[in-house]
PDB file of N, CA and C in Angstrom:
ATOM      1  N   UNK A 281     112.283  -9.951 -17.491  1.00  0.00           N
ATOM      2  CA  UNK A 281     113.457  -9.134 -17.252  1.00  0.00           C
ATOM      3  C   UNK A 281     113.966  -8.568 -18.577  1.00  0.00           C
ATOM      4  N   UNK A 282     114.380  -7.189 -18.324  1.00  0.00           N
ATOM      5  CA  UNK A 282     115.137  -6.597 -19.892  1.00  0.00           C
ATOM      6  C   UNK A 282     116.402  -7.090 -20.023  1.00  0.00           C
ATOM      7  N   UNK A 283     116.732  -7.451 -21.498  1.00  0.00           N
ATOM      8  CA  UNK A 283     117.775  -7.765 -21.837  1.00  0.00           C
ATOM      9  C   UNK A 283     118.717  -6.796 -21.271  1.00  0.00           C
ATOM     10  N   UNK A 284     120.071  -7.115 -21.219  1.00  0.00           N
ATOM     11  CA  UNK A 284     121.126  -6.389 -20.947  1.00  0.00           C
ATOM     12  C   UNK A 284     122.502  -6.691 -21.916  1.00  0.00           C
ATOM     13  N   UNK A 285     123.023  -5.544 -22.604  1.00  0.00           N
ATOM     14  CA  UNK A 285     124.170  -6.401 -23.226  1.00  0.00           C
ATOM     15  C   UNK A 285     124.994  -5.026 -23.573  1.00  0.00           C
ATOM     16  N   UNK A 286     126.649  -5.831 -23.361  1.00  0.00           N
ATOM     17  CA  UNK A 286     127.283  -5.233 -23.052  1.00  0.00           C
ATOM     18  C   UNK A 286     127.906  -5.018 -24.732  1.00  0.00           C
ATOM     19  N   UNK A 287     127.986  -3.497 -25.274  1.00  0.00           N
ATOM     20  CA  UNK A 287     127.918  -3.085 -26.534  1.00  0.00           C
ATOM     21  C   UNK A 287     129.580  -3.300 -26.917  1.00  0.00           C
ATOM     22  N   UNK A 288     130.430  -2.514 -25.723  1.00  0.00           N
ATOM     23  CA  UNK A 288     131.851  -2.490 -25.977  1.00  0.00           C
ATOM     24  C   UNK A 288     132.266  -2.243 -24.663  1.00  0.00           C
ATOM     25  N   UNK A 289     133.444  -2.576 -24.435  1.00  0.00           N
ATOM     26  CA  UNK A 289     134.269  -2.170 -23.102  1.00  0.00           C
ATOM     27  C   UNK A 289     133.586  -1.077 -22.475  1.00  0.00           C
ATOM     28  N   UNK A 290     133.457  -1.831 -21.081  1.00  0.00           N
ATOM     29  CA  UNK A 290     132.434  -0.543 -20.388  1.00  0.00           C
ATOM     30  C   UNK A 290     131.222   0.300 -20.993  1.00  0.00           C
ATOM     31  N   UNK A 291     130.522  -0.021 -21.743  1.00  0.00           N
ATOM     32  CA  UNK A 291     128.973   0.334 -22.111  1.00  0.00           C
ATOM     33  C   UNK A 291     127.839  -0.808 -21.911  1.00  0.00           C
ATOM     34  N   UNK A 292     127.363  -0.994 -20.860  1.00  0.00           N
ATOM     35  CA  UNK A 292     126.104  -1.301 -21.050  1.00  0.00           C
ATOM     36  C   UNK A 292     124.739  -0.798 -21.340  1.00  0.00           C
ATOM     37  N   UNK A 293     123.939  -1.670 -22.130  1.00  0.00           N
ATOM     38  CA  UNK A 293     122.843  -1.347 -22.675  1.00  0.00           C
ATOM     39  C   UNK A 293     121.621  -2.419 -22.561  1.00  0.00           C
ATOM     40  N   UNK A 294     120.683  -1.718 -21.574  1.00  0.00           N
ATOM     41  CA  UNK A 294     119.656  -2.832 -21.339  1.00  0.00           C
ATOM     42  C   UNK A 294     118.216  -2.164 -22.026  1.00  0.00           C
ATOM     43  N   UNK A 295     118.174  -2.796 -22.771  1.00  0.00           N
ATOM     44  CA  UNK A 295     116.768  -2.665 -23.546  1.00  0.00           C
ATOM     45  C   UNK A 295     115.583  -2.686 -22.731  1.00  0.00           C
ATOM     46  N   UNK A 296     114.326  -1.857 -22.912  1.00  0.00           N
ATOM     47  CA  UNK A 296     113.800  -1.835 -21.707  1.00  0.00           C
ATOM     48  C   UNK A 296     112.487  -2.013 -22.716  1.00  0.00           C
ATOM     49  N   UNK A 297     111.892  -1.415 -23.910  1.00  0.00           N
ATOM     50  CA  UNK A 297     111.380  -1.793 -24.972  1.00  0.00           C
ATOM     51  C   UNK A 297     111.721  -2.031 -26.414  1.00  0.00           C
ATOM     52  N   UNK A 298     111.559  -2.852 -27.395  1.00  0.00           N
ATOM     53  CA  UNK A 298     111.251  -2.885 -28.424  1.00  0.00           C
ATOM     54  C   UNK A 298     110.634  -3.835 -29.743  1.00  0.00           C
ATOM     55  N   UNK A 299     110.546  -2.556 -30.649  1.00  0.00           N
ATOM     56  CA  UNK A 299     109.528  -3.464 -31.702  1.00  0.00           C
ATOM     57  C   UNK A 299     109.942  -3.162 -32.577  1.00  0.00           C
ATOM     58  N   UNK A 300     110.230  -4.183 -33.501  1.00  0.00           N
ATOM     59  CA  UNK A 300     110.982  -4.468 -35.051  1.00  0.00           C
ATOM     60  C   UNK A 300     110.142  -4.068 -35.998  1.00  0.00           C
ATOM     61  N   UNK A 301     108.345  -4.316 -35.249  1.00  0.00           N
ATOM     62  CA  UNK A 301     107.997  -3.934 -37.029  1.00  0.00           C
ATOM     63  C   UNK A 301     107.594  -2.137 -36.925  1.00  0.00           C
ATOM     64  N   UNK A 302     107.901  -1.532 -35.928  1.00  0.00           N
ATOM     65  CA  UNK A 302     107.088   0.024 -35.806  1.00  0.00           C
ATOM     66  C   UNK A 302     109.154   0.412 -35.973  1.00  0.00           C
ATOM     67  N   UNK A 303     110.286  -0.283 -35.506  1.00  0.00           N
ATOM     68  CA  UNK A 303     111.455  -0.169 -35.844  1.00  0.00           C
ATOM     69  C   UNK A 303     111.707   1.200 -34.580  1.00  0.00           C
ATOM     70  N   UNK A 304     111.335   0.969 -33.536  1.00  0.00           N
ATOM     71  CA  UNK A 304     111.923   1.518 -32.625  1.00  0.00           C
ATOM     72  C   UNK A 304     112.466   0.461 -31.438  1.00  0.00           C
ATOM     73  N   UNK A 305     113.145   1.173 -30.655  1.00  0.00           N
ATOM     74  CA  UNK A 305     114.092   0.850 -29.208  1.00  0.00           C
ATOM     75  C   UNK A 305     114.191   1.437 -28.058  1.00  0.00           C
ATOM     76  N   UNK A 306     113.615   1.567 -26.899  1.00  0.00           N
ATOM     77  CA  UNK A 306     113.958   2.297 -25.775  1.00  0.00           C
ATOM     78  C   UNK A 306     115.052   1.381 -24.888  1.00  0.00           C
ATOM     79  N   UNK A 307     116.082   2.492 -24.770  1.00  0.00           N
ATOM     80  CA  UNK A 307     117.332   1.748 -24.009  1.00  0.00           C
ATOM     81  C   UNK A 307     117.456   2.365 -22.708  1.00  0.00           C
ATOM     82  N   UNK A 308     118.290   2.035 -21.566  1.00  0.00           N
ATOM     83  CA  UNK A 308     119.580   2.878 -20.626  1.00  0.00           C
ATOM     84  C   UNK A 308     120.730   2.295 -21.430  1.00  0.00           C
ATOM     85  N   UNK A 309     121.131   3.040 -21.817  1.00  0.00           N
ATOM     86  CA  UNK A 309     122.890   3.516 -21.806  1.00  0.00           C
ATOM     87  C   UNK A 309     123.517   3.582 -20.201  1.00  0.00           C
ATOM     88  N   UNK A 310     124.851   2.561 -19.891  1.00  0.00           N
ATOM     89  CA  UNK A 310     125.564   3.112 -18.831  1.00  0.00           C
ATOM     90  C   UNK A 310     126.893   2.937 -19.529  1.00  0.00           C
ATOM     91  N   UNK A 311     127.752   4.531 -19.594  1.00  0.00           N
ATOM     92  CA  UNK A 311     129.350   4.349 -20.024  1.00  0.00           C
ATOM     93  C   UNK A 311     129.923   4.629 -18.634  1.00  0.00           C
ATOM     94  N   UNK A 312     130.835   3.446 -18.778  1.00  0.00           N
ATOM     95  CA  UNK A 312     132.002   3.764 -17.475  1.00  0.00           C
ATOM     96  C   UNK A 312     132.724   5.019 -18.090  1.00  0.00           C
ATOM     97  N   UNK A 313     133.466   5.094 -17.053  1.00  0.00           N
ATOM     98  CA  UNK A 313     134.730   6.616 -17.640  1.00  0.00           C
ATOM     99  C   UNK A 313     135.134   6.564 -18.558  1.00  0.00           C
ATOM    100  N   UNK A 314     135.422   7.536 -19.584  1.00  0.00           N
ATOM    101  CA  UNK A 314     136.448   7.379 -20.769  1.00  0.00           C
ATOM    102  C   UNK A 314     135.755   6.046 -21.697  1.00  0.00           C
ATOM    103  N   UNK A 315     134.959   5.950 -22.019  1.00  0.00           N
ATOM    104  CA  UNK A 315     133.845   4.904 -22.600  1.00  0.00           C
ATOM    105  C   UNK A 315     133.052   5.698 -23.200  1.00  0.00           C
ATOM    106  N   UNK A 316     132.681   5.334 -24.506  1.00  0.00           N
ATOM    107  CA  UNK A 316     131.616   5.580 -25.634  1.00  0.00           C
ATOM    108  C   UNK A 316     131.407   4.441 -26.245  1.00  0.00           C
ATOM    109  N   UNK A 317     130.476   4.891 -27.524  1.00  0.00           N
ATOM    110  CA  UNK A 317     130.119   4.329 -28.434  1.00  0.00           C
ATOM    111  C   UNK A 317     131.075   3.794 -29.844  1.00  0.00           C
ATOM    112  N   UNK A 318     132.342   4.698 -29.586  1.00  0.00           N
ATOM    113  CA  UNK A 318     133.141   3.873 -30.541  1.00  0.00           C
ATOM    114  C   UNK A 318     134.266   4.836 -30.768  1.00  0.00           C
ATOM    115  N   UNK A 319     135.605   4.745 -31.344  1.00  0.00           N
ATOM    116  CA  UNK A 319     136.266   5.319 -31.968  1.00  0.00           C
ATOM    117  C   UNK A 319     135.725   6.669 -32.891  1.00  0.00           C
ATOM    118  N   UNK A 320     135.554   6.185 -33.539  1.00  0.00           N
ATOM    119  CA  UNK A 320     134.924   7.104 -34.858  1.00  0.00           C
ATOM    120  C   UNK A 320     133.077   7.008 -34.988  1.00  0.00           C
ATOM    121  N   UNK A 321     132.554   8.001 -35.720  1.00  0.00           N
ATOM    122  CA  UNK A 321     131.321   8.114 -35.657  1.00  0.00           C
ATOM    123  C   UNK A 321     130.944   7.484 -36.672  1.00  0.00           C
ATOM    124  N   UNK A 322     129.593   7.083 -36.229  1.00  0.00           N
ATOM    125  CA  UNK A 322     128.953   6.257 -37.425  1.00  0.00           C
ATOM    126  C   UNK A 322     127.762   7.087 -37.515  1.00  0.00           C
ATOM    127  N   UNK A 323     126.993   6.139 -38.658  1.00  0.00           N
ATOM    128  CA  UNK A 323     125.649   6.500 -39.422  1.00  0.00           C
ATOM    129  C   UNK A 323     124.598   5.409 -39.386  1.00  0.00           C
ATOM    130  N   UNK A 324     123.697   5.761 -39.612  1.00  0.00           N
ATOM    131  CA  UNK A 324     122.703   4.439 -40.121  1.00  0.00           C
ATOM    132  C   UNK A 324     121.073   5.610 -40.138  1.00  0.00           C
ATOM    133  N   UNK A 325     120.361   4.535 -41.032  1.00  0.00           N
ATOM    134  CA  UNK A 325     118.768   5.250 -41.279  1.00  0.00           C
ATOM    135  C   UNK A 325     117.836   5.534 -39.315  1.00  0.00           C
ATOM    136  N   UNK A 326     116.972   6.477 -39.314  1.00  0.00           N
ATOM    137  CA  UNK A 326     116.689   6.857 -38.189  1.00  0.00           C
ATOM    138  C   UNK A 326     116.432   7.642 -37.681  1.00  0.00           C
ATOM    139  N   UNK A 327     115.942   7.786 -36.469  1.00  0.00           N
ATOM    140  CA  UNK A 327     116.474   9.125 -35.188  1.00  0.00           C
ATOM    141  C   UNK A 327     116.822   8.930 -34.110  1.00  0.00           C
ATOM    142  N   UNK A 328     117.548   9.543 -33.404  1.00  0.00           N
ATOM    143  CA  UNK A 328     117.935   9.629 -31.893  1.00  0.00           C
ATOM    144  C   UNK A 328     117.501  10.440 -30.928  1.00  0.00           C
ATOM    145  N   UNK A 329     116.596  10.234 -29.677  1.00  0.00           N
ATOM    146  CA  UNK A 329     116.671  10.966 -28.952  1.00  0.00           C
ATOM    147  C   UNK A 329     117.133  10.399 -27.797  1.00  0.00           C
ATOM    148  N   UNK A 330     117.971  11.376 -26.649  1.00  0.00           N
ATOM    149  CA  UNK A 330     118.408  10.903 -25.872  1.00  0.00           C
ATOM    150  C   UNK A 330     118.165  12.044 -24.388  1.00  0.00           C
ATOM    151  N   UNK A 331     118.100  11.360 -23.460  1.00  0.00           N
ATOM    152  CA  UNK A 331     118.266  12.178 -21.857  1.00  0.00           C
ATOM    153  C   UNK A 331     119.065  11.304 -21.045  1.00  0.00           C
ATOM    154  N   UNK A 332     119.997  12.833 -20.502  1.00  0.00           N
ATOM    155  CA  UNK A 332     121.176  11.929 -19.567  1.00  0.00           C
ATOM    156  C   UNK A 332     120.537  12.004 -18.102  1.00  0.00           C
ATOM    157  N   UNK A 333     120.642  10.474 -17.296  1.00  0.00           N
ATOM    158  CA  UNK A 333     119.923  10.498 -16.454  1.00  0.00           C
ATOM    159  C   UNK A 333     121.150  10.876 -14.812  1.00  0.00           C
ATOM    160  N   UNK A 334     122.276  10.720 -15.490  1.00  0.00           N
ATOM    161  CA  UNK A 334     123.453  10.809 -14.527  1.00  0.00           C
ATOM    162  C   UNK A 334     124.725  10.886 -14.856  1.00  0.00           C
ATOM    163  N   UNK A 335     125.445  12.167 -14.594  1.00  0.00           N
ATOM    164  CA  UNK A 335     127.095  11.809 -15.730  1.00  0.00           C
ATOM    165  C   UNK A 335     126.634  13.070 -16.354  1.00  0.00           C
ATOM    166  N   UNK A 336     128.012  13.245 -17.346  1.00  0.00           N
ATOM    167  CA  UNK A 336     128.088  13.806 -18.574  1.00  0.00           C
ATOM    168  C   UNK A 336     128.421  13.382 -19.587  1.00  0.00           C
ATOM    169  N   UNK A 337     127.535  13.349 -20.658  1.00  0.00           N
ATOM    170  CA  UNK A 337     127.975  12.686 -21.980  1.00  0.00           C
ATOM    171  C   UNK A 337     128.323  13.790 -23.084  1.00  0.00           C
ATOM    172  N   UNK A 338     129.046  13.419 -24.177  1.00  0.00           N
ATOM    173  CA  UNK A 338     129.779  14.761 -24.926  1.00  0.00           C
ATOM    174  C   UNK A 338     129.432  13.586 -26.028  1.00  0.00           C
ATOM    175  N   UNK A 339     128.268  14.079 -26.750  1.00  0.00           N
ATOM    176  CA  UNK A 339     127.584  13.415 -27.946  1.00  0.00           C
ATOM    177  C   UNK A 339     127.750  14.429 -29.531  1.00  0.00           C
ATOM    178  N   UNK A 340     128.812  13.798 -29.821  1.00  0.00           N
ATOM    179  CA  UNK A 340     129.446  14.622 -31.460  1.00  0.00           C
ATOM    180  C   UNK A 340     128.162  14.326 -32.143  1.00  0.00           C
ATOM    181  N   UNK A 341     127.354  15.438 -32.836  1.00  0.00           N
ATOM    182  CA  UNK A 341     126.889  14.920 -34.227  1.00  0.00           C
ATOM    183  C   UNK A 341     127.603  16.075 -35.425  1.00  0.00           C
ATOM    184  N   UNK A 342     128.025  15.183 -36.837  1.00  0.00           N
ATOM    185  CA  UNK A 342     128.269  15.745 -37.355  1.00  0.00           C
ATOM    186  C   UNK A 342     129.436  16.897 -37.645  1.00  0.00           C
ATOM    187  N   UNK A 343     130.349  16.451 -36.611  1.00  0.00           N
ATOM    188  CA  UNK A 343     131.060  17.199 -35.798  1.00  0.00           C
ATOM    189  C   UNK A 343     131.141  18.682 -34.681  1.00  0.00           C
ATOM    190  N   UNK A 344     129.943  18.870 -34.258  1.00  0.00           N
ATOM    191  CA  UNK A 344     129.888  19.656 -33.340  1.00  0.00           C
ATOM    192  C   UNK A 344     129.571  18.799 -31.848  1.00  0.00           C
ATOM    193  N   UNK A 345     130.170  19.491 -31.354  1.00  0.00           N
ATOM    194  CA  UNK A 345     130.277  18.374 -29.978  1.00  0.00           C
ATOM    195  C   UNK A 345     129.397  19.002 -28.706  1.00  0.00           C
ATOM    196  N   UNK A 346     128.510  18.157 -28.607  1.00  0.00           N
ATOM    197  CA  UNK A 346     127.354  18.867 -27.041  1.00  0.00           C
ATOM    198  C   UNK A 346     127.502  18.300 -25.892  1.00  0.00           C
ATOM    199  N   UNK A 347     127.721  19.249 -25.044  1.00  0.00           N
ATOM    200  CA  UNK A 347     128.072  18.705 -23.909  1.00  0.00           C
ATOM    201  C   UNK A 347     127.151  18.574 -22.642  1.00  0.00           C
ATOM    202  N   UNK A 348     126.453  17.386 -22.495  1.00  0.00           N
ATOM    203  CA  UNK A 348     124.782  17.189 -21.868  1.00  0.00           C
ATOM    204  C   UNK A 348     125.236  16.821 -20.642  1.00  0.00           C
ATOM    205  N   UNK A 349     124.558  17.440 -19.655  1.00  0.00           N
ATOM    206  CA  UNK A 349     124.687  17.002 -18.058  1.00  0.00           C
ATOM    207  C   UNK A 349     123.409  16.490 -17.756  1.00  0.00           C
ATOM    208  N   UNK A 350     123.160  15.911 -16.468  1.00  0.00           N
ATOM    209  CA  UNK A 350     122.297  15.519 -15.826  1.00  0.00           C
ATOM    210  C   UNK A 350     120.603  16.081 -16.070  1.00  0.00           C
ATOM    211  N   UNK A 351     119.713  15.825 -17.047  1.00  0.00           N
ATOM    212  CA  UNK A 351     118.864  16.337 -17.272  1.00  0.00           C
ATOM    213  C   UNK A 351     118.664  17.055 -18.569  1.00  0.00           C
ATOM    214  N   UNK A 352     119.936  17.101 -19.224  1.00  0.00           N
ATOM    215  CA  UNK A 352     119.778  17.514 -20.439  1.00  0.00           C
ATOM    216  C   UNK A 352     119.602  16.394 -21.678  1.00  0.00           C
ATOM    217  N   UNK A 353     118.542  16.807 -22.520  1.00  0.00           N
ATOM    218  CA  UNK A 353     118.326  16.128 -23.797  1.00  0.00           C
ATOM    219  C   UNK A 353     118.990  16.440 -24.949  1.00  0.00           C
ATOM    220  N   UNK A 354     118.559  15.899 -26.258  1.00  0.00           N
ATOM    221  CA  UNK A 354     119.233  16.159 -27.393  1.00  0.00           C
ATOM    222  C   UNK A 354     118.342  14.823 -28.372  1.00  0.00           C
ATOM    223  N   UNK A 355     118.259  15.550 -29.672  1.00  0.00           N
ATOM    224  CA  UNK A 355     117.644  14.788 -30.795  1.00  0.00           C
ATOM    225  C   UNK A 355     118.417  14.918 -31.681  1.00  0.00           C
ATOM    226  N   UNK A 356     118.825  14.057 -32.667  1.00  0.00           N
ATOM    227  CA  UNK A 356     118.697  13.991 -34.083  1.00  0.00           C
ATOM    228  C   UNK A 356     118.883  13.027 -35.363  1.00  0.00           C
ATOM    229  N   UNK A 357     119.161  13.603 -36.370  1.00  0.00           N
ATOM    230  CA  UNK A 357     118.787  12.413 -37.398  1.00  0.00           C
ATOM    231  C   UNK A 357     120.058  11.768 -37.140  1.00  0.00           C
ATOM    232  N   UNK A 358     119.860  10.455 -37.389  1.00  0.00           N
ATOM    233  CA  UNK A 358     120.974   8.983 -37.363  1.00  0.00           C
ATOM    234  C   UNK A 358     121.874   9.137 -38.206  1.00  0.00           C
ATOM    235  N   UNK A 359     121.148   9.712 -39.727  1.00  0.00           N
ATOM    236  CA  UNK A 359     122.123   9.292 -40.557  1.00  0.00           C
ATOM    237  C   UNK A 359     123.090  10.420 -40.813  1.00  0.00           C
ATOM    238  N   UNK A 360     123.080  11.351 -39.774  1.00  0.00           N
ATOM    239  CA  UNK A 360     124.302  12.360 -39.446  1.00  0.00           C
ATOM    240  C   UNK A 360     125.300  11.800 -38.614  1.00  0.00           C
ATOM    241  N   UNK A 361     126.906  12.082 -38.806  1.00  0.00           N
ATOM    242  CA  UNK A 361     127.830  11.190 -38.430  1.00  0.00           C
ATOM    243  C   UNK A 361     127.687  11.166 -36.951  1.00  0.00           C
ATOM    244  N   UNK A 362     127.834  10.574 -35.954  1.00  0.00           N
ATOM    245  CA  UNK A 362     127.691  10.806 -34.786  1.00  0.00           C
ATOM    246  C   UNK A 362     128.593  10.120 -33.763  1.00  0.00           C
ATOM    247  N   UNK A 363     128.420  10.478 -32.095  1.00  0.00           N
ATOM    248  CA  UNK A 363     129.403   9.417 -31.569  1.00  0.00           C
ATOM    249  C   UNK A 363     128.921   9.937 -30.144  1.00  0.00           C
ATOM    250  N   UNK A 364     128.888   9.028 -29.470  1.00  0.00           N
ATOM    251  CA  UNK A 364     128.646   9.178 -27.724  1.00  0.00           C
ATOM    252  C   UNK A 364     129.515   8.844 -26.856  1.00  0.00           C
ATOM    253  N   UNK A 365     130.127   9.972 -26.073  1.00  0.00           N
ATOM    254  CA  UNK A 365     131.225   9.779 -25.044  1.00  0.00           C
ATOM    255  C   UNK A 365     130.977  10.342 -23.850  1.00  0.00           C
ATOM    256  N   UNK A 366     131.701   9.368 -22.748  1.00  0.00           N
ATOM    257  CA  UNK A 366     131.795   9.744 -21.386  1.00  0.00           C
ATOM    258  C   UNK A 366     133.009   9.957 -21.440  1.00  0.00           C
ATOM    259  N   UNK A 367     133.748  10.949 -21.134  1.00  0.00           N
ATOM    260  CA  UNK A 367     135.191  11.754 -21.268  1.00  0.00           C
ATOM    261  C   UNK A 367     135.442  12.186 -19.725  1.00  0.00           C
ATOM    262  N   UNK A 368     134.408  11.860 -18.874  1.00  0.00           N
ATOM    263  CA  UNK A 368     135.365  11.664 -16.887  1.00  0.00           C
ATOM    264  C   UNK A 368     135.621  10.861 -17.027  1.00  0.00           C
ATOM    265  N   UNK A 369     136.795  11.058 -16.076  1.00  0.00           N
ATOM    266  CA  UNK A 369     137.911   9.674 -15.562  1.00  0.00           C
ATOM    267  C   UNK A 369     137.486   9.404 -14.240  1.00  0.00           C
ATOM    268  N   UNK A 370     136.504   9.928 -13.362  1.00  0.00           N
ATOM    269  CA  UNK A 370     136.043   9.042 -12.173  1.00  0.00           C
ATOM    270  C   UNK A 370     133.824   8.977 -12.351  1.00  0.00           C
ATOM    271  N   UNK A 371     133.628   9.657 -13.194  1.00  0.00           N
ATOM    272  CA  UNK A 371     132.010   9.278 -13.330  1.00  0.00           C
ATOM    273  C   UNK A 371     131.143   8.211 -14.600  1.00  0.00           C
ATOM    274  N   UNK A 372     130.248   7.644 -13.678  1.00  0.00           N
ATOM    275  CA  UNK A 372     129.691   6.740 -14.799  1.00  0.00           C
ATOM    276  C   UNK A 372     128.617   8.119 -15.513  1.00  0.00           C
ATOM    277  N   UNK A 373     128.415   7.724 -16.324  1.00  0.00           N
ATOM    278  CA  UNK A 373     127.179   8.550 -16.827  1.00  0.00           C
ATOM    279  C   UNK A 373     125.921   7.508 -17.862  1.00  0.00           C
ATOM    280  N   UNK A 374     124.669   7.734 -17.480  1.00  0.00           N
ATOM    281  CA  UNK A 374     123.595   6.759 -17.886  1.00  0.00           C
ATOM    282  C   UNK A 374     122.706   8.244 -18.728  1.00  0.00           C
ATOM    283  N   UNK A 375     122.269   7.470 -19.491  1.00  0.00           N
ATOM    284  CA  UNK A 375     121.294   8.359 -20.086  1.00  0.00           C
ATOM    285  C   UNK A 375     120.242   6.883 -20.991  1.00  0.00           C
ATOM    286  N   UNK A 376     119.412   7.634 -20.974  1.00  0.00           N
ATOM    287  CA  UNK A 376     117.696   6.779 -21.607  1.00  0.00           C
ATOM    288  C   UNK A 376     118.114   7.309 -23.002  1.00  0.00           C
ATOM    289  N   UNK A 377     118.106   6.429 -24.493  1.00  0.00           N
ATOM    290  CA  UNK A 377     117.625   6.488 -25.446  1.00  0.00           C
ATOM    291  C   UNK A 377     116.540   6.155 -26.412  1.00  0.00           C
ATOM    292  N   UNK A 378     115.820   6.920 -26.888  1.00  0.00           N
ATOM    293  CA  UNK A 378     114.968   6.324 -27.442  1.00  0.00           C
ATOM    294  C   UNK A 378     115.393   6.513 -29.601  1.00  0.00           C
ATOM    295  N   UNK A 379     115.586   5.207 -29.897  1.00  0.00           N
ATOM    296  CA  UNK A 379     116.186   4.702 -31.689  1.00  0.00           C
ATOM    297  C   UNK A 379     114.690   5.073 -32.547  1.00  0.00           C
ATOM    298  N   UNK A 380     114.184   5.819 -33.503  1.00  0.00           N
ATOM    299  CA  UNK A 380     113.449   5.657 -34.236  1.00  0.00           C
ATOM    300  C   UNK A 380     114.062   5.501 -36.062  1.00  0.00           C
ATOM    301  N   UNK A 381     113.305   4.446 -36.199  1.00  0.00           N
ATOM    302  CA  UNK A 381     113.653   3.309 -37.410  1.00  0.00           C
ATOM    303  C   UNK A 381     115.171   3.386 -37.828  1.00  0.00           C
ATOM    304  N   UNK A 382     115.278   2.750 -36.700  1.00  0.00           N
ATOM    305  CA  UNK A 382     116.904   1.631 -36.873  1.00  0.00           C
ATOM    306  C   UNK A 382     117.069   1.051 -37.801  1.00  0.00           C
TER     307      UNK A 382
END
């Protein structure tokens, strides 16, 4: 069974692969409403790609803000400031990430 763990209030994240020494992660992301990844944006070494599998997520990098629906993707480098939000007040939204060298 994949791990599952709950990142912050209303985000779960169940790991579905990974490997420490190639330093990737394939996740689902699920944010309840009004739920992200954090206050403020962070950084770290890497890349991000992501597809939303349900919902809308409004994923800041760097400060431009994209607003991904159901089927839409998005890439980029980690160590640009970033931040992932579900901003409905009645939809969950899930999207698949895949972390390269975390």
């Amino acid at each position: 069974e994949q791990p599952l763990f709950t990142t912050r209030e209303g985000v779960k994240r169940r790991v579905l692969q990974s490997d420490e020494i190639k330093r990737t992660e394939f996740v689902i992301n699920e944010y309840l409403p009004g739920t992200g990844s954090g206050q403020e944006p962070t950084r770290h070494p890497g890349a991000e790609y992501g597809f939303v599998l349900e919902g809308t997520l409004q994923v800041d990098v760097a400060g431009t803000v994209y607003e991904l629906e159901k089927g839409d993707a998005i890439g980029y480098e980690s160590t640009l400031p970033h931040r992932i939000w579900n901003d409905s007040e009645s939809e969950v939204a899930c999207a698949v990430w895949f972390n390269l060298g975390f």
